[in-house]
Amino acid sequence: AQSVTQPDIHITVSEGASLELRCNYSYGATPYLFWYVQSPGQGLQLLLKYFSGDTLVQGIKGFEAEFKRSQSSFNLRKPSVHWSDAAEYFCAVVHSGGGADGLTFGKGTHLIIQP
Amino acid sequence: SAVISQKPSRDICQRGTSLTIQCQVDSQVTMMFWYRQQPGQSLTLIATANQGSEATYESGFVIDKFPISRPNLTFSTLTVSNMSPEDSSIYLCSVVEYNEQFFGPGTRLTVL
């Protein structure tokens, strides 16, 4: 069965600094990968997704992610974080083949922004 | 993108009772999903609900505990039956549109 690992439970970054959140997946075929953000009291918002093609994916709010098949990774990056980026970030993979299926989520990374 | 609403947004229930959560979408969608997010945890898929067929449950979830209805292409319900404090969670529905999955705002359930 596929799985998603987010090795960092908490990450603290200074405002204006760069950010990288790690995500590793276990899946036999080409995965459909997603990053979601969940702000306190808010719903889940899709930041970006990867299905195929260019391995560097641009998302909303200045985020990007790079798919690396050799490392089974899909790390999320942002060159300069803002205080409003403080939230919980989830990496997810489609439950089984195809894009229209349930998702398996990682345990999440809690991002803390220092002033 | 699909707009999803859920009712109720939150509830406090007594153990042994049942709660039905409604999920309404503003467009017709084939696939709907129900997830659970336990306090401080990630999301776990409960079941897939397609209109016109029985829901498909993930390992660890059973129909007797989480019966699901999907009467049409814009609506679904999830019932949490015979509740215990361990059922205290946020329950979210989601839909797939153009290979993107959109989530409802969630129903925060507390069981006393």
PDB file of C-alpha atoms in Angstrom:
ATOM      1  CA  ALA A   1       0.000   0.000   0.000  1.00  0.00           C
ATOM      2  CA  GLN A   2       1.158   3.490  -0.668  1.00  0.00           C
ATOM      3  CA  SER A   3       2.357   5.665   2.170  1.00  0.00           C
ATOM      4  CA  VAL A   4       3.559   9.192   2.722  1.00  0.00           C
ATOM      5  CA  THR A   5       6.232  10.238   5.200  1.00  0.00           C
ATOM      6  CA  GLN A   6       6.742  13.750   6.438  1.00  0.00           C
ATOM      7  CA  PRO A   7       9.793  13.395   8.664  1.00  0.00           C
ATOM      8  CA  ASP A   8       9.526  16.814  10.309  1.00  0.00           C
ATOM      9  CA  ILE A   9       6.699  17.195  12.801  1.00  0.00           C
ATOM     10  CA  HIS A  10       7.565  20.812  13.575  1.00  0.00           C
ATOM     11  CA  ILE A  11       9.678  23.338  11.709  1.00  0.00           C
ATOM     12  CA  THR A  12      10.505  26.847  12.895  1.00  0.00           C
ATOM     13  CA  VAL A  13      11.605  29.429  10.351  1.00  0.00           C
ATOM     14  CA  SER A  14      12.291  33.120  10.668  1.00  0.00           C
ATOM     15  CA  GLU A  15      10.097  35.442   8.674  1.00  0.00           C
ATOM     16  CA  GLY A  16      11.742  36.184   5.360  1.00  0.00           C
ATOM     17  CA  ALA A  17      13.846  33.046   5.407  1.00  0.00           C
ATOM     18  CA  SER A  18      13.530  30.208   2.931  1.00  0.00           C
ATOM     19  CA  LEU A  19      11.541  27.079   3.648  1.00  0.00           C
ATOM     20  CA  GLU A  20      11.691  23.454   2.626  1.00  0.00           C
ATOM     21  CA  LEU A  21       9.237  20.851   3.871  1.00  0.00           C
ATOM     22  CA  ARG A  22      10.107  17.261   3.177  1.00  0.00           C
ATOM     23  CA  CYS A  23       7.823  14.575   1.828  1.00  0.00           C
ATOM     24  CA  ASN A  24       8.687  11.023   0.817  1.00  0.00           C
ATOM     25  CA  TYR A  25       6.246   8.597  -0.699  1.00  0.00           C
ATOM     26  CA  SER A  26       6.069   4.900  -1.259  1.00  0.00           C
ATOM     27  CA  TYR A  27       4.231   3.957  -4.408  1.00  0.00           C
ATOM     28  CA  GLY A  28       4.959   1.530  -7.197  1.00  0.00           C
ATOM     29  CA  ALA A  29       3.776   3.505 -10.179  1.00  0.00           C
ATOM     30  CA  THR A  30       3.939   7.166 -11.090  1.00  0.00           C
ATOM     31  CA  PRO A  31       2.255   8.894  -8.185  1.00  0.00           C
ATOM     32  CA  TYR A  32      -0.218  11.717  -8.164  1.00  0.00           C
ATOM     33  CA  LEU A  33       1.111  14.009  -5.430  1.00  0.00           C
ATOM     34  CA  PHE A  34      -0.372  16.965  -3.591  1.00  0.00           C
ATOM     35  CA  TRP A  35       0.483  19.509  -0.950  1.00  0.00           C
ATOM     36  CA  TYR A  36      -2.296  20.954   1.193  1.00  0.00           C
ATOM     37  CA  VAL A  37      -2.237  23.665   3.840  1.00  0.00           C
ATOM     38  CA  GLN A  38      -4.525  23.837   6.850  1.00  0.00           C
ATOM     39  CA  SER A  39      -4.531  27.089   8.779  1.00  0.00           C
ATOM     40  CA  PRO A  40      -5.932  27.234  12.322  1.00  0.00           C
ATOM     41  CA  GLY A  41      -9.684  26.952  12.160  1.00  0.00           C
ATOM     42  CA  GLN A  42      -9.604  26.806   8.382  1.00  0.00           C
ATOM     43  CA  GLY A  43     -10.282  24.097   5.895  1.00  0.00           C
ATOM     44  CA  LEU A  44      -7.808  22.329   3.674  1.00  0.00           C
ATOM     45  CA  GLN A  45      -6.490  24.303   0.742  1.00  0.00           C
ATOM     46  CA  LEU A  46      -4.622  22.803  -2.180  1.00  0.00           C
ATOM     47  CA  LEU A  47      -1.239  24.443  -2.705  1.00  0.00           C
ATOM     48  CA  LEU A  48      -0.075  22.456  -5.719  1.00  0.00           C
ATOM     49  CA  LYS A  49      -0.170  19.082  -7.390  1.00  0.00           C
ATOM     50  CA  TYR A  50       1.979  16.864  -9.582  1.00  0.00           C
ATOM     51  CA  PHE A  51       0.594  14.405 -12.071  1.00  0.00           C
ATOM     52  CA  SER A  52       3.213  14.231 -14.831  1.00  0.00           C
ATOM     53  CA  GLY A  53       5.480  16.392 -16.959  1.00  0.00           C
ATOM     54  CA  ASP A  54       7.697  19.110 -15.564  1.00  0.00           C
ATOM     55  CA  THR A  55       9.005  17.924 -12.217  1.00  0.00           C
ATOM     56  CA  LEU A  56       9.108  21.455 -10.780  1.00  0.00           C
ATOM     57  CA  VAL A  57       5.568  22.493  -9.967  1.00  0.00           C
ATOM     58  CA  GLN A  58       4.430  25.993  -9.147  1.00  0.00           C
ATOM     59  CA  GLY A  59       1.566  26.535  -6.752  1.00  0.00           C
ATOM     60  CA  ILE A  60      -0.327  29.276  -5.027  1.00  0.00           C
ATOM     61  CA  LYS A  61       1.037  31.684  -2.419  1.00  0.00           C
ATOM     62  CA  GLY A  62       4.558  31.500  -3.866  1.00  0.00           C
ATOM     63  CA  PHE A  63       5.070  27.803  -3.121  1.00  0.00           C
ATOM     64  CA  GLU A  64       6.742  25.311  -5.409  1.00  0.00           C
ATOM     65  CA  ALA A  65       7.565  21.617  -5.157  1.00  0.00           C
ATOM     66  CA  GLU A  66       9.957  19.340  -6.978  1.00  0.00           C
ATOM     67  CA  PHE A  67       9.217  15.725  -7.796  1.00  0.00           C
ATOM     68  CA  LYS A  68      12.306  13.528  -7.656  1.00  0.00           C
ATOM     69  CA  ARG A  69      11.545   9.971  -8.659  1.00  0.00           C
ATOM     70  CA  SER A  70      15.036   8.717  -7.746  1.00  0.00           C
ATOM     71  CA  GLN A  71      14.551   9.903  -4.179  1.00  0.00           C
ATOM     72  CA  SER A  72      10.795   9.232  -3.979  1.00  0.00           C
ATOM     73  CA  SER A  73      10.420  12.777  -2.774  1.00  0.00           C
ATOM     74  CA  PHE A  74       8.129  15.724  -3.349  1.00  0.00           C
ATOM     75  CA  ASN A  75       9.528  18.529  -1.199  1.00  0.00           C
ATOM     76  CA  LEU A  76       7.730  21.820  -0.810  1.00  0.00           C
ATOM     77  CA  ARG A  77       9.699  25.073  -0.967  1.00  0.00           C
ATOM     78  CA  LYS A  78       9.201  28.775  -0.600  1.00  0.00           C
ATOM     79  CA  PRO A  79      11.994  31.332  -1.020  1.00  0.00           C
ATOM     80  CA  SER A  80      10.739  33.759   1.629  1.00  0.00           C
ATOM     81  CA  VAL A  81       8.106  32.928   4.226  1.00  0.00           C
ATOM     82  CA  HIS A  82       5.555  35.326   5.651  1.00  0.00           C
ATOM     83  CA  TRP A  83       3.986  35.204   9.101  1.00  0.00           C
ATOM     84  CA  SER A  84       0.719  34.185   7.434  1.00  0.00           C
ATOM     85  CA  ASP A  85       2.356  30.953   6.260  1.00  0.00           C
ATOM     86  CA  ALA A  86       2.200  29.571   9.799  1.00  0.00           C
ATOM     87  CA  ALA A  87      -0.018  26.519   9.433  1.00  0.00           C
ATOM     88  CA  GLU A  88      -0.105  22.746   9.148  1.00  0.00           C
ATOM     89  CA  TYR A  89       1.138  21.346   5.855  1.00  0.00           C
ATOM     90  CA  PHE A  90       0.138  17.957   4.515  1.00  0.00           C
ATOM     91  CA  CYS A  91       1.644  15.972   1.692  1.00  0.00           C
ATOM     92  CA  ALA A  92      -0.689  13.454   0.064  1.00  0.00           C
ATOM     93  CA  VAL A  93      -0.709  10.801  -2.627  1.00  0.00           C
ATOM     94  CA  VAL A  94      -3.670   9.397  -4.499  1.00  0.00           C
ATOM     95  CA  HIS A  95      -4.892   6.238  -2.839  1.00  0.00           C
ATOM     96  CA  SER A  96      -4.546   4.114  -5.929  1.00  0.00           C
ATOM     97  CA  GLY A  97      -3.940   4.569  -9.617  1.00  0.00           C
ATOM     98  CA  GLY A  98      -5.544   7.493 -11.373  1.00  0.00           C
ATOM     99  CA  GLY A  99      -6.273  11.026 -10.322  1.00  0.00           C
ATOM    100  CA  ALA A 100      -9.827  10.582  -9.128  1.00  0.00           C
ATOM    101  CA  ASP A 101      -9.484   8.612  -5.926  1.00  0.00           C
ATOM    102  CA  GLY A 102      -9.115   9.037  -2.216  1.00  0.00           C
ATOM    103  CA  LEU A 103      -5.912  10.416  -0.758  1.00  0.00           C
ATOM    104  CA  THR A 104      -3.364   9.021   1.656  1.00  0.00           C
ATOM    105  CA  PHE A 105      -1.966  11.829   3.781  1.00  0.00           C
ATOM    106  CA  GLY A 106       1.290  12.240   5.605  1.00  0.00           C
ATOM    107  CA  LYS A 107       1.170  13.096   9.295  1.00  0.00           C
ATOM    108  CA  GLY A 108       1.748  16.753   8.573  1.00  0.00           C
ATOM    109  CA  THR A 109       4.395  19.346   9.378  1.00  0.00           C
ATOM    110  CA  HIS A 110       3.557  22.202  11.716  1.00  0.00           C
ATOM    111  CA  LEU A 111       5.229  25.379  10.497  1.00  0.00           C
ATOM    112  CA  ILE A 112       6.060  28.069  13.032  1.00  0.00           C
ATOM    113  CA  ILE A 113       7.208  31.493  11.865  1.00  0.00           C
ATOM    114  CA  GLN A 114       9.481  33.500  14.113  1.00  0.00           C
ATOM    115  CA  PRO A 115       9.366  37.305  13.835  1.00  0.00           C
TER     116      PRO A 115
ATOM    117  CA  SER B   1     -13.718  24.889  -8.252  1.00  0.00           C
ATOM    118  CA  ALA B   2     -16.410  22.993  -6.385  1.00  0.00           C
ATOM    119  CA  VAL B   3     -17.909  24.694  -3.359  1.00  0.00           C
ATOM    120  CA  ILE B   4     -18.719  22.297  -0.546  1.00  0.00           C
ATOM    121  CA  SER B   5     -20.781  22.917   2.544  1.00  0.00           C
ATOM    122  CA  GLN B   6     -21.247  20.701   5.568  1.00  0.00           C
ATOM    123  CA  LYS B   7     -23.845  20.620   8.288  1.00  0.00           C
ATOM    124  CA  PRO B   8     -23.529  20.842  11.189  1.00  0.00           C
ATOM    125  CA  SER B   9     -20.269  22.735  11.489  1.00  0.00           C
ATOM    126  CA  ARG B  10     -19.843  21.400  14.993  1.00  0.00           C
ATOM    127  CA  ASP B  11     -21.727  19.399  17.570  1.00  0.00           C
ATOM    128  CA  ILE B  12     -21.373  18.006  21.055  1.00  0.00           C
ATOM    129  CA  CYS B  13     -23.001  14.634  21.528  1.00  0.00           C
ATOM    130  CA  GLN B  14     -23.502  12.089  24.251  1.00  0.00           C
ATOM    131  CA  ARG B  15     -21.945   8.662  24.001  1.00  0.00           C
ATOM    132  CA  GLY B  16     -24.204   6.007  22.570  1.00  0.00           C
ATOM    133  CA  THR B  17     -26.052   8.412  20.286  1.00  0.00           C
ATOM    134  CA  SER B  18     -25.689   8.919  16.534  1.00  0.00           C
ATOM    135  CA  LEU B  19     -25.023  11.987  14.420  1.00  0.00           C
ATOM    136  CA  THR B  20     -25.645  12.452  10.721  1.00  0.00           C
ATOM    137  CA  ILE B  21     -23.379  14.850   8.863  1.00  0.00           C
ATOM    138  CA  GLN B  22     -24.519  16.343   5.582  1.00  0.00           C
ATOM    139  CA  CYS B  23     -22.316  17.306   2.660  1.00  0.00           C
ATOM    140  CA  GLN B  24     -23.651  19.469  -0.175  1.00  0.00           C
ATOM    141  CA  VAL B  25     -21.769  20.342  -3.364  1.00  0.00           C
ATOM    142  CA  ASP B  26     -22.660  23.122  -5.765  1.00  0.00           C
ATOM    143  CA  SER B  27     -22.031  20.972  -8.833  1.00  0.00           C
ATOM    144  CA  GLN B  28     -22.641  17.401  -9.882  1.00  0.00           C
ATOM    145  CA  VAL B  29     -19.737  15.137  -9.010  1.00  0.00           C
ATOM    146  CA  THR B  30     -19.290  11.428  -9.408  1.00  0.00           C
ATOM    147  CA  MET B  31     -16.945  10.710  -6.536  1.00  0.00           C
ATOM    148  CA  MET B  32     -17.251  11.912  -2.976  1.00  0.00           C
ATOM    149  CA  PHE B  33     -15.080  10.937  -0.055  1.00  0.00           C
ATOM    150  CA  TRP B  34     -15.330  11.076   3.701  1.00  0.00           C
ATOM    151  CA  TYR B  35     -12.297  11.621   5.914  1.00  0.00           C
ATOM    152  CA  ARG B  36     -11.668  11.747   9.623  1.00  0.00           C
ATOM    153  CA  GLN B  37      -9.113  13.988  11.321  1.00  0.00           C
ATOM    154  CA  GLN B  38      -8.602  13.056  14.934  1.00  0.00           C
ATOM    155  CA  PRO B  39      -7.289  15.760  17.272  1.00  0.00           C
ATOM    156  CA  GLY B  40      -3.785  16.788  16.306  1.00  0.00           C
ATOM    157  CA  GLN B  41      -3.618  14.101  13.649  1.00  0.00           C
ATOM    158  CA  SER B  42      -3.629  13.805   9.905  1.00  0.00           C
ATOM    159  CA  LEU B  43      -6.566  12.907   7.713  1.00  0.00           C
ATOM    160  CA  THR B  44      -7.654   9.319   7.227  1.00  0.00           C
ATOM    161  CA  LEU B  45      -9.937   8.186   4.436  1.00  0.00           C
ATOM    162  CA  ILE B  46     -13.093   6.562   5.773  1.00  0.00           C
ATOM    163  CA  ALA B  47     -14.907   5.657   2.581  1.00  0.00           C
ATOM    164  CA  THR B  48     -15.620   6.495  -1.033  1.00  0.00           C
ATOM    165  CA  ALA B  49     -19.226   7.274  -1.907  1.00  0.00           C
ATOM    166  CA  ASN B  50     -20.289   7.060  -5.536  1.00  0.00           C
ATOM    167  CA  GLN B  51     -23.826   7.784  -6.568  1.00  0.00           C
ATOM    168  CA  GLY B  52     -25.767   4.653  -7.441  1.00  0.00           C
ATOM    169  CA  SER B  53     -23.516   2.194  -5.659  1.00  0.00           C
ATOM    170  CA  GLU B  54     -22.667   1.113  -2.156  1.00  0.00           C
ATOM    171  CA  ALA B  55     -19.944   3.040  -0.399  1.00  0.00           C
ATOM    172  CA  THR B  56     -16.486   1.478  -0.306  1.00  0.00           C
ATOM    173  CA  TYR B  57     -14.916   1.480   3.150  1.00  0.00           C
ATOM    174  CA  GLU B  58     -11.241   1.574   4.020  1.00  0.00           C
ATOM    175  CA  SER B  59      -9.609  -0.853   6.385  1.00  0.00           C
ATOM    176  CA  GLY B  60     -10.666  -0.165   9.941  1.00  0.00           C
ATOM    177  CA  PHE B  61     -13.999   1.412   9.030  1.00  0.00           C
ATOM    178  CA  VAL B  62     -17.281  -0.489   8.747  1.00  0.00           C
ATOM    179  CA  ILE B  63     -20.702   0.323   7.412  1.00  0.00           C
ATOM    180  CA  ASP B  64     -22.478  -0.404  10.695  1.00  0.00           C
ATOM    181  CA  LYS B  65     -20.444   2.286  12.432  1.00  0.00           C
ATOM    182  CA  PHE B  66     -20.282   4.810   9.561  1.00  0.00           C
ATOM    183  CA  PRO B  67     -23.269   4.321   7.251  1.00  0.00           C
ATOM    184  CA  ILE B  68     -23.144   6.563   4.191  1.00  0.00           C
ATOM    185  CA  SER B  69     -25.846   7.655   1.801  1.00  0.00           C
ATOM    186  CA  ARG B  70     -25.369   9.136  -1.649  1.00  0.00           C
ATOM    187  CA  PRO B  71     -28.825   9.815  -3.048  1.00  0.00           C
ATOM    188  CA  ASN B  72     -27.717  12.090  -5.907  1.00  0.00           C
ATOM    189  CA  LEU B  73     -24.698  13.720  -7.517  1.00  0.00           C
ATOM    190  CA  THR B  74     -24.608  16.749  -5.214  1.00  0.00           C
ATOM    191  CA  PHE B  75     -25.301  15.329  -1.755  1.00  0.00           C
ATOM    192  CA  SER B  76     -24.057  12.753   0.724  1.00  0.00           C
ATOM    193  CA  THR B  77     -24.453  11.968   4.397  1.00  0.00           C
ATOM    194  CA  LEU B  78     -22.190  10.234   6.874  1.00  0.00           C
ATOM    195  CA  THR B  79     -23.629   8.907  10.107  1.00  0.00           C
ATOM    196  CA  VAL B  80     -21.438   8.266  13.118  1.00  0.00           C
ATOM    197  CA  SER B  81     -23.299   5.596  15.049  1.00  0.00           C
ATOM    198  CA  ASN B  82     -23.223   4.571  18.702  1.00  0.00           C
ATOM    199  CA  MET B  83     -20.646   7.226  19.408  1.00  0.00           C
ATOM    200  CA  SER B  84     -17.857   7.013  21.945  1.00  0.00           C
ATOM    201  CA  PRO B  85     -15.325   9.677  22.996  1.00  0.00           C
ATOM    202  CA  GLU B  86     -12.840   8.095  20.562  1.00  0.00           C
ATOM    203  CA  ASP B  87     -15.082   9.316  17.726  1.00  0.00           C
ATOM    204  CA  SER B  88     -14.329  12.924  18.633  1.00  0.00           C
ATOM    205  CA  SER B  89     -12.802  14.239  15.409  1.00  0.00           C
ATOM    206  CA  ILE B  90     -13.266  16.548  12.501  1.00  0.00           C
ATOM    207  CA  TYR B  91     -15.146  14.828   9.700  1.00  0.00           C
ATOM    208  CA  LEU B  92     -14.573  16.168   6.203  1.00  0.00           C
ATOM    209  CA  CYS B  93     -16.140  15.394   2.900  1.00  0.00           C
ATOM    210  CA  SER B  94     -14.367  15.974  -0.362  1.00  0.00           C
ATOM    211  CA  VAL B  95     -15.038  15.753  -4.068  1.00  0.00           C
ATOM    212  CA  VAL B  96     -12.895  15.295  -7.123  1.00  0.00           C
ATOM    213  CA  GLU B  97     -13.199  17.716  -9.977  1.00  0.00           C
ATOM    214  CA  TYR B  98     -10.726  17.702 -12.872  1.00  0.00           C
ATOM    215  CA  ASN B  99      -8.416  15.404 -10.882  1.00  0.00           C
ATOM    216  CA  GLU B 100      -8.297  17.895  -8.025  1.00  0.00           C
ATOM    217  CA  GLN B 101      -9.729  17.078  -4.651  1.00  0.00           C
ATOM    218  CA  PHE B 102     -11.637  19.829  -2.854  1.00  0.00           C
ATOM    219  CA  PHE B 103     -12.558  19.633   0.806  1.00  0.00           C
ATOM    220  CA  GLY B 104     -15.485  20.855   2.778  1.00  0.00           C
ATOM    221  CA  PRO B 105     -14.977  22.969   5.897  1.00  0.00           C
ATOM    222  CA  GLY B 106     -15.440  19.961   8.168  1.00  0.00           C
ATOM    223  CA  THR B 107     -17.719  19.019  11.037  1.00  0.00           C
ATOM    224  CA  ARG B 108     -16.115  19.172  14.456  1.00  0.00           C
ATOM    225  CA  LEU B 109     -17.604  16.445  16.630  1.00  0.00           C
ATOM    226  CA  THR B 110     -17.080  16.153  20.363  1.00  0.00           C
ATOM    227  CA  VAL B 111     -18.424  13.099  22.151  1.00  0.00           C
ATOM    228  CA  LEU B 112     -18.837  13.280  25.912  1.00  0.00           C
TER     229      LEU B 112
END
